[in-house]
PDB file of C-alpha atoms in Angstrom:
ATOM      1  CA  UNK A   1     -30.540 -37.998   5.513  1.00 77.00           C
ATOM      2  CA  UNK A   2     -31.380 -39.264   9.088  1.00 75.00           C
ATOM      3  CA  UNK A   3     -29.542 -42.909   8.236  1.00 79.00           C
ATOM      4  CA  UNK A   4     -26.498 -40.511   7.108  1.00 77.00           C
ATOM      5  CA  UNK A   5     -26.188 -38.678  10.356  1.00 76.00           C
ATOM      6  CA  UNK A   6     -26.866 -42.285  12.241  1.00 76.00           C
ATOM      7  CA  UNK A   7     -23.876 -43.418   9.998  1.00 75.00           C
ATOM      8  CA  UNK A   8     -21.998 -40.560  11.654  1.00 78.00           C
ATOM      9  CA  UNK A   9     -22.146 -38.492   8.979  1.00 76.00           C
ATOM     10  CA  UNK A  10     -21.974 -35.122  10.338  1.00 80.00           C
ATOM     11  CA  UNK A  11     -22.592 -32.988   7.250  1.00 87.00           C
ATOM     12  CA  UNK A  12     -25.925 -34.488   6.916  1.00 83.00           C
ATOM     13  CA  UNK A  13     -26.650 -33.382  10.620  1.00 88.00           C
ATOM     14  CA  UNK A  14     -25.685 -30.084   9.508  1.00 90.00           C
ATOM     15  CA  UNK A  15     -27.830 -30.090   6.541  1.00 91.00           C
ATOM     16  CA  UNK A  16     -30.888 -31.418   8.627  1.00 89.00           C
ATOM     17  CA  UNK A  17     -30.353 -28.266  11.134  1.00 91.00           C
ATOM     18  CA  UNK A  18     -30.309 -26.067   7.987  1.00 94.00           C
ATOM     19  CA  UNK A  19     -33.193 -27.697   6.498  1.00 93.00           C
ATOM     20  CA  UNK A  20     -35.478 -27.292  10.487  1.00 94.00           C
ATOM     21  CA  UNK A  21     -33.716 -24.089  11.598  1.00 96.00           C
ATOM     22  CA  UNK A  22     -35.776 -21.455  10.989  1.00 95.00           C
ATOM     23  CA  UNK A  23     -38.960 -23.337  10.952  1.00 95.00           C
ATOM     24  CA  UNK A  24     -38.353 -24.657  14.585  1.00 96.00           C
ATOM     25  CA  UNK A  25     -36.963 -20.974  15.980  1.00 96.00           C
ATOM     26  CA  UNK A  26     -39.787 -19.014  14.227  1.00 93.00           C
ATOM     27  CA  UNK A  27     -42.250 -21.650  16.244  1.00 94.00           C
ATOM     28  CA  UNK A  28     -40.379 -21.285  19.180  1.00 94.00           C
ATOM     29  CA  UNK A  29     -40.136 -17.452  18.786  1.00 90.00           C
ATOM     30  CA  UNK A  30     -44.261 -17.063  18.734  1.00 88.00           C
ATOM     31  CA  UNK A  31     -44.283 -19.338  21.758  1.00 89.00           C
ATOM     32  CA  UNK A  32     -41.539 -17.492  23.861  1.00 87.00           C
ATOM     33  CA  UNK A  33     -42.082 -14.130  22.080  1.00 84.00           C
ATOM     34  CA  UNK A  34     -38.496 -13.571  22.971  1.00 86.00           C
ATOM     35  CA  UNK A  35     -35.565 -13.855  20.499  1.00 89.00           C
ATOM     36  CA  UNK A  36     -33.236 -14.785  23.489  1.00 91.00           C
ATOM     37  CA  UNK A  37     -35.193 -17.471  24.449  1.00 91.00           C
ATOM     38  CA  UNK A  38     -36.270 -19.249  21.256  1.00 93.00           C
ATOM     39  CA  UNK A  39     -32.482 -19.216  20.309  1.00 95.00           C
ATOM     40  CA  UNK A  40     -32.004 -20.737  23.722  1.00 94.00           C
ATOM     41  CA  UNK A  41     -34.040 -23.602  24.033  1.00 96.00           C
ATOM     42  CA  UNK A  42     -33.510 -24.061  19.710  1.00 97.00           C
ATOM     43  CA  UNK A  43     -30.114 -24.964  20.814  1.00 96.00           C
ATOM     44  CA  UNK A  44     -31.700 -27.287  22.738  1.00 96.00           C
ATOM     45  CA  UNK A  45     -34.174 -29.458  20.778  1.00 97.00           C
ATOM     46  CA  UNK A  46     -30.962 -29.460  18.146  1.00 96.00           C
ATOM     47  CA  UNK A  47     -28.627 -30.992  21.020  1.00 95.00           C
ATOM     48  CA  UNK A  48     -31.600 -33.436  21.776  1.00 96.00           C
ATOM     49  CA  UNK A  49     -32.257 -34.628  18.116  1.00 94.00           C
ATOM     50  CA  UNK A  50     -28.543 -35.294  17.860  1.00 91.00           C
ATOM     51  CA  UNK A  51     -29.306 -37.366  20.927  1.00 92.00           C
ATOM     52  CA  UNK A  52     -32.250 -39.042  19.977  1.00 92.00           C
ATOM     53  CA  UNK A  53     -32.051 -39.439  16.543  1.00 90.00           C
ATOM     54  CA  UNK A  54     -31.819 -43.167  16.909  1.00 89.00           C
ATOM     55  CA  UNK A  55     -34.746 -43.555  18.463  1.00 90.00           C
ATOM     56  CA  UNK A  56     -36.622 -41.579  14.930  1.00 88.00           C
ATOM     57  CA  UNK A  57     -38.790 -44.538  13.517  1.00 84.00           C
ATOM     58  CA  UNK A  58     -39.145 -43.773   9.826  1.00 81.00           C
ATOM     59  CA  UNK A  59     -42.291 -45.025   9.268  1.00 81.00           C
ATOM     60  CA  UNK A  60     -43.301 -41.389  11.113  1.00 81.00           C
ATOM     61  CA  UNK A  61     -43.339 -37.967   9.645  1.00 87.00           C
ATOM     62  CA  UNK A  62     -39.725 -36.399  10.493  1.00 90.00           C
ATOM     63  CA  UNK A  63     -41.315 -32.783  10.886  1.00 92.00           C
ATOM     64  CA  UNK A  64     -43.724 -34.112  13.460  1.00 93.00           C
ATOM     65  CA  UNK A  65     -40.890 -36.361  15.257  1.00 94.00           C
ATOM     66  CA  UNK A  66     -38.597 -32.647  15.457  1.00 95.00           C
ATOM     67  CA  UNK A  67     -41.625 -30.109  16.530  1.00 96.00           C
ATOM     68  CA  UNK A  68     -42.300 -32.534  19.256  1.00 95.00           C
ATOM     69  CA  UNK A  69     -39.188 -32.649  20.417  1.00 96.00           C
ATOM     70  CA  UNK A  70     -39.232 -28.813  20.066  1.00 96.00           C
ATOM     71  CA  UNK A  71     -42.441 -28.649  21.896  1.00 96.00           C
ATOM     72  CA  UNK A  72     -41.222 -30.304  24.669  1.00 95.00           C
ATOM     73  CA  UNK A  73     -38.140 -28.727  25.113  1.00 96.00           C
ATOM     74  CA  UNK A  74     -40.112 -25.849  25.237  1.00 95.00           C
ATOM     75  CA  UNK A  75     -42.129 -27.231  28.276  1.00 92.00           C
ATOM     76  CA  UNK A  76     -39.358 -27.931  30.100  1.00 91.00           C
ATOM     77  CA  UNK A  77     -37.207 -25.072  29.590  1.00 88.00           C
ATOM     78  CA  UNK A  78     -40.364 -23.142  30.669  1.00 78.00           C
ATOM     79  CA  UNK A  79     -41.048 -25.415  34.250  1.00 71.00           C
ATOM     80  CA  UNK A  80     -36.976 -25.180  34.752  1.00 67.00           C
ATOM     81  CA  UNK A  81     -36.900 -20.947  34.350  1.00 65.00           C
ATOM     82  CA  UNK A  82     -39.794 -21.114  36.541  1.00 51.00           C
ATOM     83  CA  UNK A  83     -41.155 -17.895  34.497  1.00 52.00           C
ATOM     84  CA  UNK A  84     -43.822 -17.149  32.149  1.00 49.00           C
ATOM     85  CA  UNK A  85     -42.028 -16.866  28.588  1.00 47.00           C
ATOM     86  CA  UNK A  86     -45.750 -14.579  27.798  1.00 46.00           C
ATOM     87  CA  UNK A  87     -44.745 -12.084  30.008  1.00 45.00           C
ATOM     88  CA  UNK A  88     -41.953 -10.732  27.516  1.00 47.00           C
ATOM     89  CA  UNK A  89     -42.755  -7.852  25.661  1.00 48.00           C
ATOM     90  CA  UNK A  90     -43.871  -8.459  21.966  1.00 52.00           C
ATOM     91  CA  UNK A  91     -42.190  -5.781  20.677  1.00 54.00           C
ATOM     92  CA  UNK A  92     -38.943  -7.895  19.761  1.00 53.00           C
ATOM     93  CA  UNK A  93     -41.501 -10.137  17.462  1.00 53.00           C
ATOM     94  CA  UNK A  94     -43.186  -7.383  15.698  1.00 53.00           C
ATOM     95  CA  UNK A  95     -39.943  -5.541  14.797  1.00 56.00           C
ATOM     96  CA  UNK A  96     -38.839  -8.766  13.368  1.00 53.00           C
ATOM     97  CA  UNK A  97     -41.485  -9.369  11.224  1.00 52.00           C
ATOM     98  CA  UNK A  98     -42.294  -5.778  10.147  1.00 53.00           C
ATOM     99  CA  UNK A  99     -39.146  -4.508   8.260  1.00 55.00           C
ATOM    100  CA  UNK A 100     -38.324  -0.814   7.271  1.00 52.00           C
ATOM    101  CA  UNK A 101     -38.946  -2.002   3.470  1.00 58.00           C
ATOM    102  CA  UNK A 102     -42.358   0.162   4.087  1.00 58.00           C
ATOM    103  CA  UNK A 103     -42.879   4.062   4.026  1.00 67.00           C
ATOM    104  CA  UNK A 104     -43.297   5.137   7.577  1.00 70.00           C
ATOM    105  CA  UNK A 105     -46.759   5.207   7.938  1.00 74.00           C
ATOM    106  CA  UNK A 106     -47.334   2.074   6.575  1.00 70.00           C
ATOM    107  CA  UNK A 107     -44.504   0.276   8.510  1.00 70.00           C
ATOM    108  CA  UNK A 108     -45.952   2.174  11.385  1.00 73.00           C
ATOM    109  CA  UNK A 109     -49.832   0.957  10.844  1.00 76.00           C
ATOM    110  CA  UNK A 110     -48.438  -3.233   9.901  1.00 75.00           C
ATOM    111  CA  UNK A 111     -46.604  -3.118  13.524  1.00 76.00           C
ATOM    112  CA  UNK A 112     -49.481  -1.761  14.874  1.00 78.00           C
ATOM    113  CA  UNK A 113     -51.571  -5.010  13.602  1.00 77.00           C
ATOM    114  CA  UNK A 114     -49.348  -7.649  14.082  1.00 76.00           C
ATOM    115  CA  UNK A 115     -48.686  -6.743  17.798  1.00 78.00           C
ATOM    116  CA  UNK A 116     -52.491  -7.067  18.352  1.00 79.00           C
ATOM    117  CA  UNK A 117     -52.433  -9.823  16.593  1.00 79.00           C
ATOM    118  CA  UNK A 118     -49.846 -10.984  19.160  1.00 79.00           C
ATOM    119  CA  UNK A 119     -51.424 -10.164  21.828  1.00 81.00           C
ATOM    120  CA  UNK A 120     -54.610 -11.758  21.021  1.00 82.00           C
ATOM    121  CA  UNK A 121     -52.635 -14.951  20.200  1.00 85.00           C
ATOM    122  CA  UNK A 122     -50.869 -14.772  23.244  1.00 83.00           C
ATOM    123  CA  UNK A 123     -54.246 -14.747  25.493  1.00 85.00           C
ATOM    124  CA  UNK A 124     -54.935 -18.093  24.638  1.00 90.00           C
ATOM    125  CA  UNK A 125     -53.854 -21.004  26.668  1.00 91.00           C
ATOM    126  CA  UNK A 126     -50.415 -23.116  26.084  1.00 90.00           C
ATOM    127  CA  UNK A 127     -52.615 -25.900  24.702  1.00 94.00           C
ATOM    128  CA  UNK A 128     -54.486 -24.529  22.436  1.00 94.00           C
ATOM    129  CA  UNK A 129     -51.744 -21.927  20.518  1.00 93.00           C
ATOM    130  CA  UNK A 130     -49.597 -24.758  20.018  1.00 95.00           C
ATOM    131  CA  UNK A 131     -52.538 -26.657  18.205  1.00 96.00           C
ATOM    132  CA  UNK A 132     -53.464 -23.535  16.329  1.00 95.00           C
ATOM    133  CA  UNK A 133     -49.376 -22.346  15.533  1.00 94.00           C
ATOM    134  CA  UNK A 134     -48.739 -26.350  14.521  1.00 96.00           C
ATOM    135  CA  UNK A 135     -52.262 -25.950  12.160  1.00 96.00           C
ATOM    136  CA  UNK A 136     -52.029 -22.685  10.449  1.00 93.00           C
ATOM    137  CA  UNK A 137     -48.983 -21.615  10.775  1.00 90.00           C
ATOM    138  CA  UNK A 138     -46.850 -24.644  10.303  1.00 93.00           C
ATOM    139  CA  UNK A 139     -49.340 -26.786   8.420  1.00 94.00           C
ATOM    140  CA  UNK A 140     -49.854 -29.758  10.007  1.00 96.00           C
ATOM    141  CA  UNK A 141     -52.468 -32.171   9.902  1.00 96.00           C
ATOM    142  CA  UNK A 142     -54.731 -32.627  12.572  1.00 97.00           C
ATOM    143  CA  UNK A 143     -53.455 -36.445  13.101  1.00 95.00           C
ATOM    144  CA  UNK A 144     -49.651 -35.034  13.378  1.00 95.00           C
ATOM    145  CA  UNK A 145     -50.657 -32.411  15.693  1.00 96.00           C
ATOM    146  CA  UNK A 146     -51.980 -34.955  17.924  1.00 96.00           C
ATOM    147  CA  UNK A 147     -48.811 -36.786  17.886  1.00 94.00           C
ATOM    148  CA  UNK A 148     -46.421 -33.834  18.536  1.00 95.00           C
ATOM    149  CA  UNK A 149     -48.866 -32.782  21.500  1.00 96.00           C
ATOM    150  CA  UNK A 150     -49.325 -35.993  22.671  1.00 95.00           C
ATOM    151  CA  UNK A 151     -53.155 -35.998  22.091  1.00 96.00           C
ATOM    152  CA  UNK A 152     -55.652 -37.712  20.145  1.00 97.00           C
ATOM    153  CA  UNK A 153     -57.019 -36.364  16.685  1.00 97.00           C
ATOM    154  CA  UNK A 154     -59.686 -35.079  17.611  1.00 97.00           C
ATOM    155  CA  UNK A 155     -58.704 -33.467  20.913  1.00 97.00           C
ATOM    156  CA  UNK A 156     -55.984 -31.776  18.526  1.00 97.00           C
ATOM    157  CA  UNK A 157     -58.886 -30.399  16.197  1.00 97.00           C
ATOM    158  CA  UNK A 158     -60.953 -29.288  18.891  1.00 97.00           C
ATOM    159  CA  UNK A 159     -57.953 -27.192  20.683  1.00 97.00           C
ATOM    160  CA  UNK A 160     -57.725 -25.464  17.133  1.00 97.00           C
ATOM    161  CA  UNK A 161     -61.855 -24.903  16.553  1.00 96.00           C
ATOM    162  CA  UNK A 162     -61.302 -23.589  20.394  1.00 96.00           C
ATOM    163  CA  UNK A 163     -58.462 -21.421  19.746  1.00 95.00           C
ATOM    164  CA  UNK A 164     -60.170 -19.848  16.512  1.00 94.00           C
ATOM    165  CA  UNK A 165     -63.244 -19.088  18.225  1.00 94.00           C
ATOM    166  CA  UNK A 166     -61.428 -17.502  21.034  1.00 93.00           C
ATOM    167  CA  UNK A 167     -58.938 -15.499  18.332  1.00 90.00           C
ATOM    168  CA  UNK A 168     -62.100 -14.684  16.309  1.00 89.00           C
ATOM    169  CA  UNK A 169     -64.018 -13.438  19.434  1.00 89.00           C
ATOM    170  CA  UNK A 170     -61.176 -11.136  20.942  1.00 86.00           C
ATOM    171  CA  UNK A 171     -60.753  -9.663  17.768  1.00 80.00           C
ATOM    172  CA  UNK A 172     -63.905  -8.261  17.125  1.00 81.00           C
ATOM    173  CA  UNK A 173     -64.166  -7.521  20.588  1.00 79.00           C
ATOM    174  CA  UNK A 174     -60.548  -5.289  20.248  1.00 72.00           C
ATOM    175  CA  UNK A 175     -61.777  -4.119  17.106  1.00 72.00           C
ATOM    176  CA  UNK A 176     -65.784  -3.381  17.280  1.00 69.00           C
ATOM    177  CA  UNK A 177     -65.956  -2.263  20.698  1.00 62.00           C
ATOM    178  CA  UNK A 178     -68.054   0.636  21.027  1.00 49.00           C
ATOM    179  CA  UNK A 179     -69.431   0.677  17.349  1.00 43.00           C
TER     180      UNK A 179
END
């Protein structure tokens, strides 16, 4: 597909958006945890794949090659706005993931979890939620989260053992406190 697009193909580029779309804005959306701005800066890393897309070497994983390129866009569409995506309120998230298929109550009690889920997730540092999103929730291997992020291996697999202690902790500290 990417030899397509270089070939000028341009229905394969569209094809490769539809294939990354949702995958790349639902990363972007638990890093932003705004809608606005992880349809924003998806634009973005799109525009810049176009861009770069010669400089893909195939011997690498493609997924890894775009989510660092996401990543990154990220980074710097957070230095240029000069403001702290976190500070958005994760209400927008929840109500997209918790849908009115549910009776009331239970709709009520599954937004009620995920946005302290959120919240926890959102305590940690930059570093390590990107390892632990790229690991568990995108399924990456340690090695390609160490390329994306620019880090070795093992610093990737420590950020997520760090991240999961801290997630773990907070938890039963938000859930066990005074029992």
């Amino acid at each position: 597909m990417v030899m397509n697009v270089l070939n000028g193909d341009c229905e394969s580029f569209s094809a490769l958006v539809q294939l990354y779309e949702n995958r790349i804005y639902n990363f972007l959306l638990k890093l932003t945890l705004s809608k606005e701005d992880a349809e924003e800066i998806l634009q973005d890393v799109f525009l810049r794949v176009y861009k770069y897309l010669h400089k893909y070497d195939d011997k690498l994983n493609f997924s890894a090659w775009i989510y660092k390129i996401a990543l990154n866009t990220y980074k710097s569409s957070y230095k240029k706005k000069k403001k702290d995506f976190h500070n958005v309120c994760c209400e927008q998230i929840v109500d997209s993931i918790c849908s009115a298929e549910y009776d009331p109550e239970h709709s009520y009690e599954l937004k009620e979890k995920y946005t302290e889920i959120v919240k926890i997730l959102d305590c940690l540092k930059t570093e390590q939620k990107v390892a632990f999103l790229l690991k568990h929730i995108q399924g990456f291997t340690y090695k390609e989260i160490g390329h994306i992020m620019g880090i070795s291996e093992q610093a990737a697999k420590m950020k997520v053992q760090r991240a999961k202690q801290i997630l773990c902790d907070r938890y039963y500290k938000f859930n066990f406190r005074g029992v």
